[in-house]
Backbone as a chain_set.jsonl record, in Angstrom:
{"seq": "MTIQILVNTTEMEMTPHLQEYVEKKINKLSRFLDNIDEARAELKYDRGVRSENDKHVAQLTIRGRDLLLRAEERSNDIYASVDAALDKLHRQMEKYKGRRMRVRGEGGPVKTGIADHVEDEPDKDQVVVRRKRFALEPMSETEAIEQMHMLGHEEFFLFQNVRSGGINVVYRRRDGAYGILEPEIR", "coords": {"N": [[0.749, -1.148, 0.199], [0.901, 1.887, -0.969], [1.619, 5.177, 0.83], [0.604, 8.476, 1.301], [2.849, 10.92, 1.766], [3.357, 14.019, 3.106], [5.653, 16.625, 3.375], [6.717, 18.805, 5.448], [8.38, 22.003, 6.119], [9.461, 24.328, 8.645], [10.963, 27.269, 9.215], [13.507, 26.653, 8.512], [15.435, 24.94, 6.372], [14.374, 22.892, 3.347], [16.036, 20.321, 2.533], [17.022, 18.088, -0.478], [18.029, 15.849, 0.322], [17.181, 15.467, 2.695], [14.32, 15.509, 2.598], [14.247, 13.123, 1.308], [15.16, 11.435, 2.999], [13.076, 11.698, 5.184], [10.853, 10.718, 3.958], [11.646, 7.786, 3.039], [11.927, 6.999, 5.508], [9.559, 7.116, 6.679], [8.048, 5.422, 5.091], [8.567, 3.005, 5.641], [6.976, 2.426, 7.877], [4.774, 1.154, 6.82], [5.074, -1.254, 6.613], [4.182, -2.238, 9.411], [1.956, -1.76, 9.759], [-0.949, -2.184, 7.656], [-3.165, -0.244, 7.26], [-2.594, 2.472, 6.752], [-3.019, 5.551, 5.442], [-2.205, 8.143, 5.019], [0.6, 10.312, 5.429], [1.988, 12.87, 7.732], [4.716, 15.358, 8.215], [6.092, 17.796, 10.114], [8.484, 19.755, 10.029], [10.708, 21.39, 11.97], [12.638, 24.439, 12.724], [12.966, 25.989, 16.032], [13.169, 28.867, 17.384], [12.379, 30.056, 19.367], [13.063, 28.515, 21.604], [15.207, 28.062, 24.273], [17.159, 26.197, 24.781], [19.455, 24.245, 23.075], [19.226, 22.01, 22.517], [16.706, 21.544, 22.221], [15.838, 22.571, 19.789], [15.624, 21.434, 17.041], [12.493, 20.267, 15.654], [10.663, 17.556, 15.106], [7.289, 16.582, 13.828], [5.401, 14.246, 13.619], [2.546, 12.888, 12.115], [0.104, 10.194, 11.358], [-2.375, 8.803, 9.347], [-5.022, 6.747, 8.863], [-7.513, 3.985, 8.035], [-9.679, 4.2, 10.631], [-7.406, 4.974, 12.262], [-5.415, 7.293, 13.893], [-2.66, 8.58, 14.765], [0.154, 10.363, 16.529], [3.28, 12.026, 16.995], [5.915, 13.854, 18.771], [8.831, 15.196, 18.642], [12.062, 16.575, 19.919], [15.336, 17.721, 19.5], [19.072, 18.334, 19.065], [19.012, 18.008, 16.56], [17.868, 17.531, 13.454], [17.428, 15.207, 12.101], [18.117, 13.516, 14.055], [15.489, 13.858, 15.784], [13.339, 13.446, 13.944], [14.135, 10.299, 13.944], [13.722, 10.093, 16.521], [10.959, 10.588, 17.053], [9.757, 8.768, 15.13], [10.397, 6.398, 16.477], [8.926, 6.626, 18.566], [6.399, 6.987, 17.354], [6.394, 4.287, 16.16], [5.999, 2.605, 18.494], [3.419, 3.599, 19.809], [2.235, 2.144, 17.523], [2.619, -0.246, 17.764], [1.304, -0.424, 20.201], [-1.428, -0.027, 19.674], [-1.704, -1.964, 17.483], [-1.722, -4.324, 19.178], [-3.682, -3.705, 21.416], [-6.155, -3.668, 19.107], [-6.044, -6.146, 18.27], [-6.478, -7.798, 20.821], [-8.448, -6.517, 22.09], [-10.605, -6.021, 20.29], [-10.439, -8.009, 18.083], [-9.533, -8.684, 14.567], [-9.745, -6.014, 12.438], [-11.813, -4.527, 13.702], [-13.432, -1.527, 14.263], [-11.939, 1.598, 15.682], [-12.633, 4.17, 17.619], [-11.262, 7.558, 17.088], [-10.03, 10.514, 17.965], [-8.449, 13.509, 17.501], [-5.745, 15.525, 17.713], [-5.616, 17.396, 14.531], [-4.547, 19.661, 13.464], [-2.179, 21.772, 14.159], [-1.256, 24.866, 15.335], [1.143, 26.983, 15.728], [1.709, 30.193, 17.571], [3.321, 33.201, 16.776], [4.567, 35.15, 18.368], [5.805, 34.902, 21.819], [5.219, 36.535, 23.888], [2.515, 36.467, 24.24], [-0.267, 35.932, 26.018], [-1.487, 33.213, 25.251], [0.259, 30.606, 23.688], [0.024, 28.522, 22.28], [-2.015, 26.712, 19.931], [-4.597, 24.545, 19.197], [-6.456, 22.964, 17.041], [-8.873, 20.366, 16.624], [-10.648, 17.537, 15.324], [-13.441, 16.085, 16.978], [-14.767, 13.077, 17.962], [-17.046, 10.696, 18.655], [-16.797, 8.521, 21.553], [-16.138, 5.749, 23.859], [-15.468, 6.058, 27.606], [-13.526, 4.482, 27.885], [-12.398, 3.876, 25.718], [-11.513, 6.714, 25.172], [-9.653, 6.692, 27.151], [-7.706, 5.094, 26.299], [-6.944, 6.567, 23.936], [-5.705, 8.654, 24.618], [-3.68, 7.768, 25.995], [-2.252, 6.628, 23.902], [-1.723, 8.402, 22.338], [0.405, 9.96, 23.916], [-0.424, 11.861, 25.832], [-0.295, 12.505, 28.922], [-1.794, 13.703, 30.996], [-4.402, 14.846, 30.45], [-7.209, 14.192, 28.24], [-9.605, 15.574, 25.836], [-12.743, 14.666, 25.014], [-15.884, 13.582, 22.775], [-18.312, 12.112, 24.59], [-19.857, 8.864, 23.93], [-21.977, 7.954, 24.837], [-23.101, 10.004, 26.504], [-23.351, 12.349, 24.817], [-21.949, 14.491, 25.282], [-19.495, 16.893, 25.843], [-16.511, 16.125, 26.99], [-13.783, 15.676, 29.468], [-11.11, 13.564, 30.13], [-8.997, 12.723, 32.934], [-5.829, 12.157, 34.575], [-5.693, 11.344, 37.941], [-3.968, 12.299, 40.639], [-3.452, 9.938, 42.51], [-3.328, 7.808, 40.544], [-5.548, 6.797, 39.279], [-8.353, 7.493, 37.065], [-10.213, 10.208, 36.3], [-13.397, 12.252, 35.011], [-14.732, 15.007, 33.74], [-17.438, 16.56, 33.25], [-19.295, 18.954, 31.637], [-21.583, 21.395, 32.406], [-23.797, 23.602, 30.99], [-24.62, 26.765, 32.22]], "CA": [[0.085, -0.19, -0.04], [1.444, 3.478, -0.767], [1.338, 5.927, 1.914], [0.763, 9.532, 0.755], [3.595, 11.645, 2.403], [3.621, 15.219, 3.221], [6.781, 16.872, 4.464], [6.603, 20.613, 5.031], [9.455, 22.737, 6.999], [9.165, 26.098, 8.983], [12.272, 28.186, 9.909], [14.537, 25.915, 7.987], [15.469, 24.775, 4.442], [14.163, 21.293, 3.237], [16.994, 19.624, 1.518], [16.692, 16.945, -1.241], [18.246, 14.464, 1.102], [16.21, 15.549, 4.181], [13.198, 15.091, 2.04], [14.535, 11.657, 0.792], [15.363, 10.812, 4.479], [11.917, 11.227, 5.974], [10.054, 9.759, 2.952], [12.342, 6.442, 3.149], [11.577, 6.407, 7.1], [8.054, 6.83, 6.896], [7.284, 4.486, 4.185], [8.81, 1.903, 6.18], [6.18, 2.285, 8.719], [3.79, 0.431, 6.398], [5.472, -2.673, 7.598], [3.715, -2.793, 10.772], [0.534, -1.25, 9.807], [-1.359, -1.939, 6.478], [-3.952, 0.82, 7.151], [-1.887, 3.982, 6.702], [-3.269, 6.121, 4.291], [-1.239, 9.446, 4.904], [1.601, 10.756, 6.984], [2.541, 14.219, 7.576], [5.73, 15.426, 8.84], [6.408, 18.932, 10.086], [10.138, 19.836, 10.567], [10.674, 23.151, 12.495], [13.836, 24.923, 13.774], [12.214, 26.426, 17.159], [13.841, 29.599, 17.374], [11.988, 30.48, 20.667], [13.208, 27.639, 22.955], [16.494, 28.699, 24.995], [18.214, 25.115, 24.976], [20.068, 23.844, 21.93], [18.929, 20.333, 22.684], [15.249, 21.419, 21.764], [15.385, 23.707, 18.827], [14.827, 20.953, 15.913], [11.388, 19.824, 16.273], [9.862, 16.764, 14.203], [6.204, 16.466, 14.38], [5.135, 13.412, 12.513], [1.048, 12.489, 12.114], [-0.114, 9.28, 10.559], [-3.592, 8.397, 9.376], [-5.377, 5.755, 7.965], [-8.694, 3.704, 8.153], [-9.825, 3.824, 11.943], [-6.302, 5.413, 12.946], [-4.849, 8.482, 13.627], [-1.331, 8.799, 15.518], [0.934, 11.519, 16.571], [4.532, 11.986, 17.824], [6.659, 15.053, 18.398], [10.412, 14.941, 19.268], [13.196, 17.723, 19.863], [16.785, 17.469, 19.887], [19.624, 19.166, 18.565], [19.695, 17.52, 15.226], [16.671, 17.366, 12.848], [17.576, 13.721, 11.617], [17.696, 12.477, 15.44], [14.254, 14.298, 15.931], [12.758, 12.456, 13.109], [14.268, 9.215, 14.186], [12.936, 9.666, 17.79], [9.069, 11.007, 16.559], [9.133, 7.607, 14.148], [10.613, 5.489, 17.544], [7.662, 6.884, 19.533], [5.128, 6.365, 16.624], [6.127, 2.53, 16.254], [5.84, 2.278, 19.898], [2.181, 3.704, 19.351], [1.301, 1.246, 16.683], [2.576, -1.771, 18.434], [0.106, -0.693, 21.124], [-2.613, -0.023, 18.624], [-2.26, -3.209, 17.05], [-2.219, -5.262, 20.425], [-5.424, -3.318, 21.505], [-6.92, -4.215, 18.393], [-6.323, -7.813, 18.267], [-6.847, -8.184, 22.215], [-10.067, -6.146, 22.368], [-11.685, -6.067, 19.103], [-10.317, -8.609, 16.927], [-9.223, -8.226, 13.584], [-10.275, -4.963, 11.944], [-12.672, -3.795, 14.4], [-13.244, -0.026, 14.301], [-11.519, 2.064, 16.798], [-12.815, 5.371, 17.313], [-10.232, 8.297, 17.248], [-10.524, 12.114, 17.904], [-7.336, 13.898, 18.371], [-5.475, 17.204, 16.914], [-5.526, 17.247, 13.346], [-3.934, 20.585, 13.087], [-1.717, 22.639, 15.287], [-0.674, 26.048, 15.199], [2.175, 27.818, 17.022], [1.838, 31.457, 17.829], [4.668, 33.417, 16.81], [4.686, 35.986, 19.556], [5.834, 33.984, 22.909], [4.7, 37.228, 24.925], [1.229, 36.461, 24.298], [-0.851, 34.543, 26.972], [-1.828, 31.903, 24.249], [1.259, 30.302, 23.145], [-0.17, 27.441, 21.067], [-3.6, 26.548, 19.75], [-4.949, 23.223, 18.646], [-7.731, 22.411, 16.382], [-9.031, 18.894, 15.977], [-11.87, 16.917, 15.308], [-14.037, 15.247, 17.94], [-15.292, 11.701, 17.562], [-17.798, 9.797, 19.849], [-15.876, 7.407, 21.92], [-16.277, 5.744, 25.387], [-14.558, 6.363, 28.229], [-12.135, 3.352, 28.101], [-11.467, 4.362, 24.485], [-10.812, 8.131, 25.476], [-8.273, 6.563, 28.014], [-6.702, 4.381, 25.527], [-6.53, 7.385, 22.862], [-5.028, 9.831, 25.592], [-2.05, 7.169, 26.034], [-1.518, 6.52, 22.61], [-1.026, 10.104, 21.912], [1.413, 10.555, 24.628], [-1.076, 13.002, 26.556], [-0.55, 11.577, 30.143], [-2.204, 14.513, 31.846], [-5.748, 14.882, 30.084], [-7.67, 14.083, 26.932], [-10.801, 15.952, 25.586], [-13.382, 13.486, 23.787], [-17.098, 13.897, 22.953], [-18.977, 10.917, 25.291], [-20.661, 8.527, 23.064], [-22.836, 7.624, 26.061], [-24.189, 11.632, 26.906], [-22.879, 12.907, 23.423], [-21.622, 15.501, 25.59], [-18.025, 16.964, 25.436], [-15.921, 15.303, 28.386], [-12.318, 15.451, 29.675], [-10.15, 12.41, 30.983], [-7.676, 12.876, 33.313], [-5.352, 11.125, 35.437], [-5.618, 11.902, 39.016], [-2.78, 12.021, 41.473], [-3.371, 8.465, 43.226], [-3.137, 7.285, 39.399], [-6.831, 6.689, 38.865], [-8.624, 8.737, 35.944], [-11.652, 11.286, 36.724], [-14.19, 12.544, 33.947], [-14.982, 16.315, 33.721], [-18.62, 16.671, 32.654], [-19.368, 20.194, 32.404], [-22.768, 22.084, 32.403], [-23.618, 25.187, 30.546], [-25.623, 27.478, 33.036]], "C": [[0.74, 1.225, 0.001], [0.544, 4.388, 0.23], [1.549, 7.421, 1.56], [1.421, 10.314, 2.069], [3.43, 12.786, 1.939], [4.619, 15.649, 4.005], [7.129, 18.306, 4.423], [7.872, 21.03, 6.358], [9.153, 24.087, 7.308], [10.451, 26.406, 9.724], [13.185, 27.619, 9.596], [14.524, 25.269, 6.725], [15.396, 23.148, 4.43], [14.958, 20.868, 1.775], [16.473, 18.231, 0.721], [17.057, 15.747, -0.248], [17.435, 14.482, 2.528], [14.816, 14.967, 3.758], [13.193, 13.67, 1.793], [14.422, 10.621, 2.104], [14.084, 10.37, 5.156], [10.935, 10.608, 5.238], [10.427, 8.15, 3.351], [11.699, 6.2, 4.542], [10.069, 6.082, 7.23], [7.199, 5.621, 5.994], [7.633, 2.947, 4.944], [7.876, 1.59, 7.432], [4.862, 1.246, 8.219], [3.923, -0.929, 6.259], [4.647, -2.983, 8.646], [2.269, -2.348, 10.717], [-0.273, -1.254, 8.565], [-2.564, -0.748, 6.123], [-3.782, 2.38, 7.183], [-2.474, 4.322, 5.459], [-2.294, 7.5, 3.845], [-0.405, 9.927, 6.062], [1.949, 12.212, 6.648], [3.763, 14.519, 8.674], [6.037, 16.8, 8.599], [7.601, 19.097, 10.847], [9.968, 21.303, 11.146], [12.055, 23.215, 13.09], [12.964, 26.174, 14.765], [13.312, 27.569, 17.597], [13.597, 30.327, 18.974], [12.449, 29.624, 21.72], [15.124, 28.103, 22.989], [17.691, 27.393, 24.601], [18.277, 24.701, 23.541], [19.512, 22.642, 21.835], [17.61, 20.54, 22.42], [14.82, 22.137, 20.34], [14.831, 22.878, 17.368], [13.848, 19.966, 16.435], [10.859, 18.873, 14.863], [8.614, 16.515, 14.654], [5.664, 15.457, 13.256], [3.166, 12.869, 13.082], [0.866, 11.476, 11.031], [-1.662, 9.036, 10.393], [-3.972, 7.426, 8.527], [-7.022, 5.277, 8.719], [-8.745, 3.436, 10.025], [-8.11, 4.122, 12.76], [-5.774, 6.582, 12.787], [-3.744, 8.602, 15.267], [-0.523, 9.758, 15.373], [2.068, 11.754, 16.987], [4.944, 13.462, 17.514], [7.699, 14.693, 19.411], [11.286, 16.045, 19.262], [14.483, 17.12, 20.165], [17.369, 18.799, 19.174], [20.063, 18.959, 17.096], [18.404, 17.183, 14.584], [16.611, 15.828, 12.601], [17.069, 13.012, 13.177], [16.186, 12.698, 15.954], [13.475, 13.332, 15.051], [12.735, 11.053, 13.736], [13.591, 8.946, 15.485], [11.466, 9.99, 18.093], [9.023, 9.194, 16.07], [9.547, 6.576, 15.391], [9.218, 5.61, 18.442], [6.409, 6.51, 18.79], [5.074, 4.596, 16.28], [5.649, 2.158, 17.3], [3.985, 2.294, 20.009], [1.651, 2.958, 18.398], [1.572, 0.245, 17.058], [1.435, -1.603, 19.557], [-1.09, -0.619, 20.686], [-3.03, -1.107, 18.479], [-2.395, -4.398, 18.056], [-3.454, -5.077, 20.983], [-6.284, -3.467, 20.582], [-7.248, -5.452, 18.356], [-6.538, -8.259, 19.535], [-8.372, -7.991, 22.374], [-11.157, -6.043, 21.098], [-11.469, -6.95, 17.821], [-10.017, -8.031, 15.676], [-10.259, -7.059, 12.901], [-11.455, -4.599, 12.161], [-12.321, -2.318, 14.461], [-12.93, 0.295, 15.528], [-11.978, 3.696, 16.722], [-11.927, 6.459, 17.523], [-10.723, 9.833, 17.29], [-9.234, 12.893, 18.661], [-6.929, 15.047, 17.687], [-5.257, 16.644, 15.669], [-4.516, 18.439, 12.871], [-3.577, 21.658, 14.199], [-0.982, 23.815, 14.884], [0.156, 26.683, 16.055], [2.056, 29.053, 16.664], [3.318, 32.048, 17.399], [5.406, 34.471, 17.847], [4.796, 35.199, 20.892], [5.264, 35.144, 23.965], [3.491, 37.196, 25.046], [1.015, 35.334, 25.336], [-0.861, 33.387, 26.256], [-0.669, 31.555, 23.809], [1.348, 29.309, 22.315], [-1.797, 27.149, 21.094], [-3.739, 25.525, 18.73], [-6.1, 23.469, 18.141], [-7.797, 20.824, 16.162], [-10.552, 18.894, 16.313], [-12.368, 15.654, 16.462], [-14.951, 13.86, 17.361], [-15.943, 10.986, 18.553], [-16.985, 8.865, 19.971], [-16.685, 7.072, 23.383], [-15.164, 6.129, 25.945], [-13.18, 5.639, 28.187], [-11.419, 3.829, 26.746], [-10.451, 5.828, 24.436], [-9.716, 7.684, 26.432], [-7.253, 6.059, 27.236], [-6.333, 5.308, 24.637], [-5.615, 8.415, 23.831], [-3.341, 9.065, 26.029], [-1.476, 6.714, 24.92], [-1.168, 7.846, 22.004], [0.042, 10.736, 22.739], [1.057, 12.003, 25.671], [-1.592, 12.265, 27.934], [-1.364, 12.387, 31.331], [-3.976, 14.466, 31.543], [-6.026, 14.383, 28.824], [-8.822, 14.663, 26.723], [-11.596, 14.94, 24.269], [-15.04, 14.135, 23.985], [-17.564, 12.217, 23.442], [-20.116, 10.17, 24.465], [-22.089, 8.189, 23.998], [-23.776, 8.92, 25.913], [-24.291, 12.148, 25.651], [-22.227, 14.269, 24.358], [-19.944, 15.443, 25.607], [-17.446, 16.96, 26.996], [-14.448, 15.746, 28.473], [-12.138, 14.361, 30.533], [-9.413, 12.54, 31.272], [-7.247, 12.175, 34.261], [-5.249, 11.868, 36.765], [-4.377, 11.522, 39.717], [-2.703, 10.678, 42.305], [-3.205, 7.601, 41.656], [-4.396, 6.539, 38.75], [-7.21, 7.637, 37.889], [-9.907, 9.294, 36.863], [-12.291, 11.701, 35.207], [-14.762, 13.889, 34.541], [-16.335, 15.968, 32.846], [-19.348, 18.018, 32.503], [-20.905, 20.392, 31.935], [-22.948, 23.329, 31.987], [-24.851, 25.574, 31.437], [-26.286, 28.482, 32.082]], "O": [[1.097, 1.649, 1.1], [-0.674, 4.395, 0.411], [2.738, 7.734, 1.497], [0.838, 10.398, 3.15], [3.33, 12.981, 0.728], [4.692, 15.271, 5.174], [7.727, 18.869, 3.506], [8.096, 20.321, 7.34], [8.692, 24.899, 6.506], [10.849, 25.797, 10.717], [14.13, 27.874, 10.342], [13.471, 25.123, 6.104], [16.022, 22.352, 5.13], [14.691, 20.992, 0.58], [15.667, 17.446, 1.221], [16.307, 14.779, -0.129], [17.19, 13.505, 3.235], [14.24, 14.105, 4.421], [12.182, 13.016, 2.05], [13.876, 9.524, 2.227], [13.855, 9.243, 5.594], [10.113, 9.927, 5.852], [9.604, 7.408, 3.888], [10.967, 5.222, 4.688], [9.532, 5.093, 7.73], [6.093, 5.121, 6.198], [6.958, 1.937, 4.748], [8.028, 0.502, 7.988], [4.116, 0.676, 9.016], [3.038, -1.681, 5.851], [4.385, -4.179, 8.77], [1.491, -2.603, 11.636], [-0.402, -0.086, 8.2], [-2.839, -0.405, 4.973], [-4.586, 3.246, 7.53], [-2.472, 3.549, 4.5], [-1.825, 7.785, 2.743], [-0.658, 9.93, 7.267], [2.151, 12.645, 5.513], [3.772, 14.01, 9.795], [6.24, 17.239, 7.468], [7.78, 18.717, 12.004], [9.173, 22.153, 10.746], [12.566, 22.331, 13.779], [12.411, 27.133, 14.225], [14.329, 27.163, 18.16], [14.445, 30.972, 19.59], [12.211, 30.031, 22.857], [15.931, 28.342, 22.092], [18.84, 27.617, 24.219], [17.274, 24.783, 22.832], [19.34, 22.291, 20.668], [17.076, 19.433, 22.336], [13.667, 22.215, 19.917], [13.934, 23.342, 16.664], [14.062, 19.108, 17.291], [10.692, 19.396, 13.762], [8.54, 16.204, 15.843], [5.516, 15.846, 12.097], [2.789, 12.594, 14.221], [1.329, 11.693, 9.911], [-2.27, 9.082, 11.462], [-3.338, 7.213, 7.494], [-7.595, 5.904, 9.609], [-7.998, 2.646, 10.603], [-7.766, 3.465, 13.742], [-5.608, 7.021, 11.649], [-4.092, 8.676, 16.445], [-0.316, 10.176, 14.233], [1.782, 11.635, 18.178], [4.605, 14.147, 16.549], [7.608, 14.154, 20.515], [11.153, 16.612, 18.178], [14.666, 16.183, 20.942], [16.782, 19.822, 18.819], [21.033, 19.456, 16.523], [17.727, 16.423, 15.277], [15.588, 15.261, 12.987], [16.097, 12.296, 13.419], [15.653, 11.751, 16.531], [12.969, 12.364, 15.62], [11.661, 10.546, 14.059], [12.986, 7.894, 15.694], [10.889, 9.722, 19.147], [8.267, 8.438, 16.681], [8.795, 5.608, 15.281], [8.618, 4.635, 18.895], [5.496, 5.877, 19.319], [4.084, 3.871, 16.183], [4.772, 1.297, 17.219], [3.329, 1.276, 20.233], [0.425, 3.049, 18.33], [0.72, -0.59, 16.755], [0.7, -2.558, 19.809], [-1.949, -1.197, 21.352], [-4.097, -1.555, 18.897], [-3.115, -5.357, 17.781], [-4.271, -5.991, 21.095], [-7.437, -3.437, 21.013], [-8.391, -5.906, 18.391], [-6.892, -9.436, 19.477], [-9.244, -8.814, 22.651], [-12.385, -6.005, 21.187], [-12.073, -6.778, 16.763], [-10.216, -6.819, 15.596], [-11.473, -7.26, 12.874], [-12.238, -4.33, 11.25], [-11.18, -1.904, 14.665], [-13.359, -0.349, 16.486], [-11.634, 4.369, 15.751], [-11.624, 6.298, 18.705], [-11.715, 10.229, 16.678], [-8.998, 12.941, 19.868], [-7.792, 15.62, 17.021], [-4.762, 15.52, 15.582], [-3.724, 18.201, 11.959], [-4.372, 22.251, 14.928], [-0.07, 23.69, 14.066], [-0.233, 26.907, 17.201], [2.25, 29.286, 15.471], [4.346, 31.422, 17.66], [6.621, 34.53, 18.036], [3.7, 34.724, 21.189], [4.804, 34.652, 24.996], [3.058, 37.874, 25.977], [1.658, 34.305, 25.543], [-0.168, 32.468, 26.693], [-0.256, 32.575, 23.258], [2.357, 29.054, 21.658], [-2.579, 27.322, 22.028], [-3.175, 25.548, 17.636], [-6.856, 24.217, 18.762], [-6.908, 20.17, 15.617], [-11.315, 19.581, 16.993], [-11.779, 14.598, 16.691], [-15.689, 13.871, 16.376], [-15.193, 10.614, 19.456], [-16.422, 8.306, 19.03], [-17.537, 7.779, 23.92], [-14.131, 6.465, 25.368], [-12.061, 6.106, 28.4], [-10.223, 4.102, 26.641], [-9.326, 6.043, 23.984], [-8.755, 8.453, 26.47], [-6.084, 6.423, 27.359], [-5.175, 5.084, 24.286], [-4.644, 8.882, 23.237], [-2.268, 9.618, 26.27], [-0.284, 6.406, 24.895], [-0.265, 8.063, 21.196], [0.553, 11.814, 22.434], [1.835, 12.85, 26.11], [-2.662, 11.694, 28.147], [-1.572, 11.865, 32.426], [-4.729, 14.059, 32.427], [-5.026, 14.082, 28.173], [-9.534, 14.286, 27.654], [-11.227, 14.628, 23.137], [-15.421, 14.869, 24.897], [-17.22, 11.244, 22.77], [-21.201, 10.729, 24.301], [-23.202, 8.283, 23.48], [-24.883, 8.937, 25.374], [-25.435, 12.447, 25.307], [-22.088, 15.223, 23.593], [-19.245, 14.44, 25.46], [-17.861, 17.64, 27.935], [-13.945, 16.195, 27.443], [-12.838, 14.167, 31.527], [-8.516, 12.61, 30.431], [-8.051, 11.508, 34.911], [-4.74, 12.988, 36.746], [-3.78, 10.492, 39.405], [-1.588, 10.472, 42.785], [-2.852, 6.443, 41.882], [-4.251, 5.767, 37.802], [-6.494, 8.63, 37.768], [-10.376, 8.805, 37.891], [-11.588, 11.427, 34.234], [-15.216, 13.911, 35.685], [-16.291, 15.203, 31.883], [-20.145, 18.206, 33.423], [-21.4, 19.591, 31.142], [-22.315, 24.227, 32.541], [-25.892, 24.918, 31.449], [-27.176, 29.227, 32.491]]}, "num_chains": 1, "name": "protein.A"}
């Protein structure tokens, strides 16, 4: 299966070698999952970060049938950031495959609802330093917890509760258990 690969850069030059490196690495992901349709690589040199070890950012997102995974890594080298993000994606894919086989058997749908567009604000003096837009899809509380872990969001995850239809937040409590926020509009 052919993966549509989109590679974009911000504040850095896209060299043919870098483009080829990223595409070659991403194409190897199809060995682990056969339902990947699209992969996006956002490569950035972040001038706003003080540490040299965090300036090169690689943000990878893969989409497919019932699949949406994302990984972001930073380092002092863009190739190392890409490799680290791919390692993180690989771990998420293994977790996804294991969960799919364990819970639903072959081919059962998994609802997803995560960020599909991330936009960074250029001015760091503003209160809002990052804005995310994402699509919500109905899912159970258990699926929301699983999705939270797959995305590497260890603190909280926003989702539409399939039971109530409301927008809820699942979060990890200090004792390791989970809580659900169910807002009411007055």
